[in-house]
Amino acid sequence: MNILVTGGAGFIGGNFIRWMRTHAPEHRIVNVDALTYAGNLESLRDIPEDDRYCFVRADIRDRAKMDALFTEYDITHVVNFAAESHVDRSIVDPEIFLTTNVVGTQALLDTAKKHWKTAPEDKYSREYRDGVKFLQVSTDEVYGALGREGKFTETTPLSPNSPYSAAKASADLICRAYAETFGLPLNITRCSNNYGPCQFPEKLIPLMIHNCMEGKPLPVYGDGMQIRDWLHVSDHCSAIHAVLTRGLAGEVYNIGGNNERANIEIVRQIVHVLGASESLITYVKDRPGHDRRYAIDNTKITTRLGWAPAYTFERGIVETIEWYRDHATWMEHVLSGEYADYYERMYAPSFTRQTSESR
Ligand code: NAD
Ligand code: TYD
């Protein structure tokens, strides 16, 4: 496979590249990322650029660039992680969520269709090169919120509540349309909240770990009883690999780790593991439109693709806390904005030989 991984400098995309280098190193990965505030090449600094891996700084909305990359690297697979991913930011500034998450996805779909269709000029043809696939990384948030009972299945109606989840749902629908109308071989994965190494500290778990280590207040929204279904990022990566290699074209797969936890439980656990004081916990005004509960029914992926999560939450959260404790410099750089300079240092003109920046 020649895989275009978009958003590979982000949390999950970066972990996916690492996972692939360890578990399926025979494939070539082209990591395309615009390096927004959330993109951090420092997380991948020990991965050398060679004939199996390269980084290209580009925006998925740049159709000419995407087209050139498909040609240059003979792309056979796309795993589209690139997105604006933070609900709170989408409440403050929704527009970029639509342009990146929806229009960006559509630009990639068009590029894939053009390059993979065997008769691109024939609007009735549904024939594609053998083995190609587009995988759209979506979220369980497209299903909206649950009450106390029930879980999201792949047939739960889409009912997004935030600008972020509405944009992700819109991208899912345009993907569906490309599968139905054009026969483009694709899968959509919808996973629950991820946690693990290299997550930007605007999300619950790394934010609480960091604040706890600094002795700063831990801002819990509302009553802290909102429930998320946590998935270790490496389990998400193995699930994406399973869908990419064994998923039936046109299908949606939910990915979840069966780890429902109330936010306040998680915050207390972090406080406990780090030996901090619960007095740091500070209840703050709730997020507008805050979804009460998410929970994934993962029956389809476990029974049809034989995937299962390897992590228990108990093991995963302790390892994750240890990772952030052991990588204080990573956190410092992210927070100080130094990681933005890393790109300039790493890819300064004298180093750009292997990147498309120099082409
Ligand atoms: P992230 O914010 O950490 O990373 C997103 C990456 O995309 C960044 O590196 C950023 O620079 C890049 N990017 C943003 N706009 C771009 C553009 N226009 N062109 C190219 N690159 C661009 O996000 P994440 O947590 O790694 O999430 C990855 C994907 O998984 C997203 O699509 C998100 O919706 C989905 N998802 C995340 C979670 C979670 O818990 N983090 C859960 C479910 C689904
Ligand atoms: P977050 O990590 O932003 O993920 P998402 O909104 O995609 O689920 O938030 C996870 C949960 O934690 C969510 O219910 C909101 C809550 N939360 C807080 O209580 N305080 C915070 O400072 C943050 C960032 C999140």
Coordinates of C-alpha atoms and ligand atoms in Angstrom, one line a residue:
M1 CA 0.0 0.0 0.0
N2 CA 1.1 3.6 -0.7
I3 CA -0.9 5.4 2.0
L4 CA -1.7 9.1 2.2
V5 CA -2.1 9.7 5.9
T6 CA -3.6 13.2 6.4
G7 CA -3.2 14.9 9.7
G8 CA -0.3 12.7 10.6
A9 CA 1.3 15.4 12.8
G10 CA -1.7 15.3 15.0
F11 CA -2.4 13.0 18.0
I12 CA -4.1 10.0 16.4
G13 CA -2.5 10.3 12.9
G14 CA 1.0 10.5 14.5
N15 CA 0.3 7.4 16.7
F16 CA -1.0 5.6 13.6
I17 CA 2.2 6.3 11.7
R18 CA 4.2 4.9 14.6
W19 CA 1.8 1.9 14.8
M20 CA 2.3 1.1 11.1
R21 CA 6.0 1.5 11.3
T22 CA 6.0 -1.2 14.0
H23 CA 3.3 -3.6 12.8
A24 CA 3.2 -3.2 9.1
P25 CA 6.5 -1.5 8.0
E26 CA 6.3 -2.8 4.5
H27 CA 3.9 0.0 3.5
R28 CA 4.8 3.4 2.3
I29 CA 3.4 6.4 4.2
V30 CA 3.1 9.9 2.9
N31 CA 2.2 12.1 5.9
V32 CA 0.4 15.3 4.7
D33 CA -0.3 17.9 7.4
A34 CA -0.9 21.6 7.3
L35 CA 0.7 22.0 10.7
T36 CA -2.0 24.0 12.4
Y37 CA -1.7 24.7 16.1
A38 CA -2.5 21.0 16.6
G39 CA 0.2 19.6 14.3
N40 CA 3.4 18.7 16.1
L41 CA 6.3 17.2 14.1
E42 CA 8.3 16.8 17.3
S43 CA 6.1 13.8 18.1
L44 CA 7.6 12.0 15.0
R45 CA 11.1 13.4 15.2
D46 CA 12.7 9.9 15.6
I47 CA 11.1 8.6 12.4
P48 CA 13.7 9.1 9.6
E49 CA 12.5 10.1 6.1
D50 CA 13.2 7.3 3.8
D51 CA 11.5 5.4 0.9
R52 CA 8.9 4.2 3.4
Y53 CA 8.0 7.5 5.1
C54 CA 8.0 11.2 4.1
F55 CA 6.4 14.3 5.4
V56 CA 4.8 17.0 3.2
R57 CA 3.4 20.2 4.6
A58 CA 0.2 20.8 2.7
D59 CA -3.4 21.6 3.2
I60 CA -6.0 18.9 2.2
R61 CA -8.1 21.7 0.7
D62 CA -5.3 22.4 -1.8
R63 CA -6.6 20.3 -4.7
A64 CA -3.6 20.9 -7.0
K65 CA -1.2 19.7 -4.3
M66 CA -3.3 16.6 -3.5
D67 CA -3.4 15.8 -7.2
A68 CA 0.4 16.1 -7.5
L69 CA 0.9 13.9 -4.4
F70 CA -1.3 11.1 -5.7
T71 CA 0.7 11.1 -9.0
E72 CA 4.1 11.4 -7.4
Y73 CA 3.6 8.7 -4.8
D74 CA 1.1 6.5 -6.7
I75 CA -1.3 6.7 -3.7
T76 CA -3.4 3.6 -3.3
H77 CA -5.0 4.3 0.1
V78 CA -6.1 7.4 2.1
V79 CA -6.5 7.5 5.8
N80 CA -8.1 10.9 6.5
F81 CA -7.4 12.1 10.0
A82 CA -6.9 15.8 9.1
A83 CA -9.5 17.9 10.8
E84 CA -10.2 20.6 13.3
S85 CA -10.9 18.3 16.2
H86 CA -11.8 20.3 19.3
V87 CA -15.4 20.9 20.3
D88 CA -14.7 24.0 22.4
R89 CA -12.9 25.7 19.5
S90 CA -15.8 24.9 17.2
I91 CA -18.1 26.8 19.6
V92 CA -15.9 29.8 19.4
D93 CA -15.1 29.7 15.6
P94 CA -17.1 27.2 13.6
E95 CA -16.1 28.3 10.1
I96 CA -12.7 26.5 9.8
F97 CA -14.4 23.3 10.9
L98 CA -16.6 23.4 7.8
T99 CA -13.8 24.3 5.4
T100 CA -11.3 21.8 6.7
N101 CA -13.5 18.9 7.8
V102 CA -16.1 19.0 5.0
V103 CA -14.6 20.8 2.0
G104 CA -11.1 19.3 2.7
T105 CA -12.6 15.8 2.8
Q106 CA -14.4 16.4 -0.5
A107 CA -11.2 17.6 -2.2
L108 CA -9.6 14.3 -1.1
L109 CA -12.5 12.3 -2.3
D110 CA -12.4 14.0 -5.7
T111 CA -8.7 13.4 -6.0
A112 CA -9.0 9.7 -5.1
K113 CA -11.9 9.3 -7.6
K114 CA -9.9 10.9 -10.4
H115 CA -6.8 8.8 -9.8
W116 CA -8.4 5.5 -8.9
K117 CA -11.3 5.3 -11.4
T118 CA -10.3 3.1 -14.4
A119 CA -12.4 5.3 -16.8
P120 CA -12.4 8.7 -15.0
E121 CA -14.2 10.5 -17.8
D122 CA -17.2 8.0 -17.8
K123 CA -19.7 9.2 -15.3
Y124 CA -21.5 5.9 -15.3
S125 CA -18.4 3.8 -14.6
R126 CA -18.0 2.4 -11.1
E127 CA -14.7 0.5 -11.8
Y128 CA -11.7 1.3 -9.8
R129 CA -8.1 0.1 -9.6
D130 CA -7.8 -3.1 -7.6
G131 CA -7.2 -2.8 -3.9
V132 CA -7.6 1.0 -3.5
K133 CA -9.5 2.4 -0.5
F134 CA -10.4 5.7 1.2
L135 CA -10.8 5.5 5.0
Q136 CA -12.6 8.4 6.6
V137 CA -11.8 8.7 10.3
S138 CA -15.0 10.0 11.9
T139 CA -16.3 10.1 15.5
D140 CA -19.1 8.8 17.6
E141 CA -20.1 12.4 18.2
V142 CA -22.0 12.4 14.9
Y143 CA -24.7 10.3 16.6
G144 CA -25.4 13.0 19.2
A145 CA -26.0 12.3 22.8
L146 CA -27.3 9.2 24.7
G147 CA -29.4 9.1 27.9
R148 CA -28.5 6.6 30.7
E149 CA -29.3 3.5 28.5
G150 CA -28.2 2.3 25.1
K151 CA -25.2 2.5 22.8
F152 CA -24.5 3.8 19.4
T153 CA -24.6 1.3 16.6
E154 CA -23.7 1.9 13.0
T155 CA -27.4 2.4 12.2
T156 CA -28.1 5.0 14.9
P157 CA -29.4 8.1 13.1
L158 CA -26.9 11.0 12.8
S159 CA -27.9 13.8 15.2
P160 CA -24.8 16.0 15.8
N161 CA -25.0 18.8 18.4
S162 CA -21.8 20.8 18.1
P163 CA -20.4 22.6 15.1
Y164 CA -17.5 20.1 15.3
S165 CA -19.7 17.0 15.2
A166 CA -22.0 18.6 12.6
A167 CA -19.0 19.1 10.3
K168 CA -17.8 15.5 10.9
A169 CA -21.3 14.2 10.1
S170 CA -21.4 16.3 6.9
A171 CA -18.1 14.8 5.9
D172 CA -19.5 11.3 6.6
L173 CA -22.5 12.1 4.4
I174 CA -20.4 13.3 1.5
C175 CA -18.3 10.1 1.8
R176 CA -21.5 8.0 1.7
A177 CA -22.6 9.9 -1.4
Y178 CA -19.3 9.2 -3.1
A179 CA -19.7 5.5 -2.3
E180 CA -23.3 5.3 -3.4
T181 CA -23.1 7.6 -6.5
F182 CA -19.6 6.8 -7.8
G183 CA -18.9 3.4 -6.2
L184 CA -15.7 4.8 -4.6
P185 CA -14.3 2.0 -2.3
L186 CA -14.4 3.6 1.1
N187 CA -15.0 3.0 4.8
I188 CA -16.0 5.3 7.6
T189 CA -14.9 4.6 11.1
R190 CA -16.6 6.2 14.1
C191 CA -14.7 5.9 17.3
S192 CA -15.1 7.1 20.8
N193 CA -12.8 9.5 22.8
N194 CA -9.1 8.5 22.4
Y195 CA -6.4 8.9 25.0
G196 CA -2.7 8.2 25.0
P197 CA 0.7 9.8 24.2
C198 CA 1.1 13.0 22.3
Q199 CA -2.4 14.4 22.6
F200 CA -2.7 18.2 22.5
P201 CA -3.3 19.4 26.0
E202 CA -6.6 21.1 25.2
K203 CA -8.4 17.8 25.5
L204 CA -9.6 16.5 28.9
I205 CA -6.9 13.9 29.9
P206 CA -3.7 15.6 28.9
L207 CA -5.0 19.0 30.2
M208 CA -5.9 17.5 33.6
I209 CA -2.5 15.7 33.8
H210 CA -0.6 18.8 33.0
N211 CA -2.6 21.1 35.3
C212 CA -2.3 18.5 38.1
M213 CA 1.5 18.3 37.7
E214 CA 1.7 22.1 37.8
G215 CA -0.6 22.4 40.8
K216 CA -3.1 24.4 38.7
P217 CA -7.0 24.2 39.0
L218 CA -8.6 21.3 37.2
P219 CA -11.6 22.8 35.3
V220 CA -14.5 20.3 35.3
Y221 CA -17.4 21.4 33.1
G222 CA -20.9 21.4 34.8
D223 CA -21.4 18.6 37.3
G224 CA -18.6 16.4 35.8
M225 CA -21.1 13.5 35.3
Q226 CA -20.9 13.5 31.5
I227 CA -19.8 10.1 30.2
R228 CA -17.3 9.2 27.5
D229 CA -16.3 5.8 26.3
W230 CA -12.5 5.9 26.3
L231 CA -10.3 4.1 23.7
H232 CA -6.5 3.9 23.9
V233 CA -5.1 5.4 20.8
S234 CA -3.1 2.3 20.0
D235 CA -6.3 0.2 20.0
H236 CA -7.8 2.8 17.6
C237 CA -4.7 2.4 15.3
S238 CA -5.1 -1.4 15.2
A239 CA -8.8 -1.0 14.4
I240 CA -8.0 1.4 11.6
H241 CA -5.5 -1.1 10.2
A242 CA -8.2 -3.9 10.4
V243 CA -10.7 -1.8 8.5
L244 CA -8.2 -0.6 6.0
T245 CA -7.1 -4.2 5.2
R246 CA -10.3 -6.2 5.8
G247 CA -13.2 -3.8 5.9
L248 CA -16.0 -4.4 3.3
A249 CA -16.2 -1.4 0.9
G250 CA -19.1 0.9 1.7
E251 CA -19.4 -0.1 5.4
V252 CA -19.3 2.0 8.5
Y253 CA -17.5 0.5 11.6
N254 CA -17.9 1.8 15.1
I255 CA -14.7 1.5 17.2
G256 CA -15.0 1.5 21.0
G257 CA -13.1 0.1 24.0
N258 CA -16.1 -0.5 26.3
N259 CA -14.7 1.9 28.9
E260 CA -17.5 4.3 29.9
R261 CA -16.3 6.7 32.6
A262 CA -17.7 9.9 34.0
N263 CA -15.4 12.9 33.6
I264 CA -15.1 13.4 37.3
E265 CA -14.0 9.8 37.8
I266 CA -11.2 10.3 35.4
V267 CA -10.1 13.6 36.9
R268 CA -10.1 12.0 40.4
Q269 CA -8.0 9.0 39.1
I270 CA -5.4 11.4 37.6
V271 CA -5.3 13.3 40.9
H272 CA -4.8 10.0 42.8
V273 CA -2.1 8.6 40.5
L274 CA -0.2 11.9 40.6
G275 CA -0.6 12.2 44.4
A276 CA -2.1 15.7 44.0
S277 CA -4.9 17.2 46.1
E278 CA -8.6 16.9 45.2
S279 CA -8.9 20.6 46.2
L280 CA -7.5 21.4 42.7
I281 CA -10.8 20.2 41.2
T282 CA -12.8 23.3 40.2
Y283 CA -16.3 23.0 38.8
V284 CA -16.7 25.6 36.0
K285 CA -19.6 26.7 33.8
D286 CA -20.8 23.9 31.5
R287 CA -20.0 23.8 27.8
P288 CA -23.0 24.9 25.7
G289 CA -24.8 22.0 24.1
H290 CA -22.7 19.6 26.1
D291 CA -23.5 15.9 25.1
R292 CA -24.3 14.0 28.2
R293 CA -23.2 10.5 27.3
Y294 CA -21.5 8.6 24.5
A295 CA -21.2 4.8 24.4
I296 CA -20.1 2.6 21.4
D297 CA -21.5 -0.8 20.5
N298 CA -18.5 -2.4 18.9
T299 CA -20.1 -5.7 18.0
K300 CA -19.8 -5.2 14.2
I301 CA -16.0 -4.7 14.1
T302 CA -15.3 -7.3 16.7
T303 CA -17.4 -10.0 15.1
R304 CA -16.9 -9.2 11.4
L305 CA -13.2 -8.1 11.4
G306 CA -12.0 -10.0 14.5
W307 CA -10.7 -6.8 16.1
A308 CA -10.6 -6.4 19.9
P309 CA -9.1 -3.7 22.1
A310 CA -5.9 -4.8 23.9
Y311 CA -5.9 -2.1 26.7
T312 CA -8.0 -2.0 29.8
F313 CA -8.6 1.6 30.9
E314 CA -6.9 1.0 34.2
R315 CA -3.6 0.0 32.5
G316 CA -4.0 2.7 29.7
I317 CA -4.6 5.6 32.0
V318 CA -1.6 4.8 34.3
E319 CA 0.7 4.4 31.3
T320 CA -0.6 7.6 29.8
I321 CA 0.0 9.6 33.0
E322 CA 3.5 8.1 33.1
W323 CA 4.1 9.1 29.5
Y324 CA 3.2 12.8 30.2
R325 CA 5.3 12.7 33.4
D326 CA 8.3 11.4 31.5
H327 CA 7.8 13.8 28.5
A328 CA 7.7 17.1 30.3
T329 CA 9.8 18.7 27.6
W330 CA 7.3 17.6 24.9
M331 CA 4.5 19.3 26.9
E332 CA 6.6 22.5 27.5
H333 CA 7.4 22.8 23.8
V334 CA 3.8 22.3 22.8
L335 CA 2.6 24.9 25.3
S336 CA 5.3 27.4 24.5
G337 CA 4.7 27.2 20.8
E338 CA 8.3 25.9 20.3
Y339 CA 7.1 23.0 18.4
A340 CA 6.0 25.4 15.7
D341 CA 9.7 26.5 15.4
Y342 CA 10.6 22.8 15.1
Y343 CA 9.3 22.6 11.6
E344 CA 11.4 25.6 10.6
R345 CA 14.5 24.1 12.2
M346 CA 13.8 20.6 10.9
Y347 CA 12.7 21.7 7.4
A348 CA 14.9 24.8 7.0
P349 CA 16.0 25.2 3.3
S350 CA 19.1 23.1 3.7
F351 CA 16.9 20.1 4.9
T352 CA 14.1 20.3 2.4
R353 CA 15.7 18.0 -0.1
Q354 CA 13.3 15.2 0.7
T355 CA 10.1 17.2 1.1
S356 CA 7.8 18.6 -1.5
E357 CA 8.4 22.0 0.0
S358 CA 11.5 22.1 -2.1
R359 CA 9.8 20.9 -5.3
Ligands
NAD1 P1 -5.6 16.6 16.2 O1 -6.3 17.9 16.3 O2 -4.6 16.2 17.2 O3 -4.9 16.5 14.8 C1 -5.4 17.0 13.6 C2 -4.3 17.2 12.6 O4 -4.8 17.6 11.4 C3 -3.2 18.3 13.0 O5 -1.9 17.7 12.9 C4 -3.5 19.4 12.1 O6 -2.3 20.2 11.8 C5 -4.0 18.7 10.8 N1 -4.8 19.5 10.0 C6 -5.8 20.4 10.4 N2 -6.3 21.0 9.3 C7 -5.7 20.5 8.2 C8 -5.8 20.8 6.8 N3 -6.7 21.7 6.3 N4 -5.0 20.1 6.0 C9 -4.0 19.3 6.5 N5 -3.9 19.0 7.8 C10 -4.7 19.6 8.6 O7 -6.8 15.5 16.0 P2 -6.8 14.0 16.5 O8 -7.3 14.0 17.9 O9 -5.6 13.4 16.1 O10 -8.0 13.5 15.6 C11 -7.8 12.9 14.3 C12 -9.1 12.5 13.7 O11 -9.8 11.6 14.5 C13 -10.0 13.7 13.4 O12 -10.6 13.6 12.2 C14 -11.0 13.6 14.6 O13 -12.3 14.1 14.1 C15 -11.1 12.1 14.7 N6 -11.5 11.7 16.1 C16 -10.7 12.1 17.2 C17 -11.1 11.6 18.5 C18 -10.3 12.0 19.7 O14 -10.6 11.5 20.8 N7 -9.2 12.7 19.5 C19 -12.2 10.8 18.6 C20 -12.9 10.4 17.5 C21 -12.5 10.9 16.2
TYD2 P1 -12.8 16.7 25.2 O1 -11.5 16.0 25.6 O2 -12.8 18.1 24.8 O3 -13.4 15.7 24.2 P2 -15.0 15.7 23.5 O4 -15.6 17.0 23.8 O5 -14.7 15.5 22.1 O6 -15.7 14.6 24.2 O7 -13.7 16.5 26.5 C1 -14.0 15.3 27.1 C2 -15.0 15.5 28.2 O8 -14.4 16.3 29.2 C3 -16.2 16.4 27.7 O9 -17.4 15.9 28.4 C4 -15.9 17.8 28.2 C5 -15.1 17.5 29.4 N1 -14.1 18.6 29.7 C6 -14.1 19.2 31.0 O10 -14.9 18.9 31.9 N2 -13.1 20.1 31.2 C7 -12.2 20.5 30.3 O11 -11.4 21.4 30.5 C8 -12.2 19.8 29.0 C9 -11.2 20.2 27.9 C10 -13.2 18.9 28.8

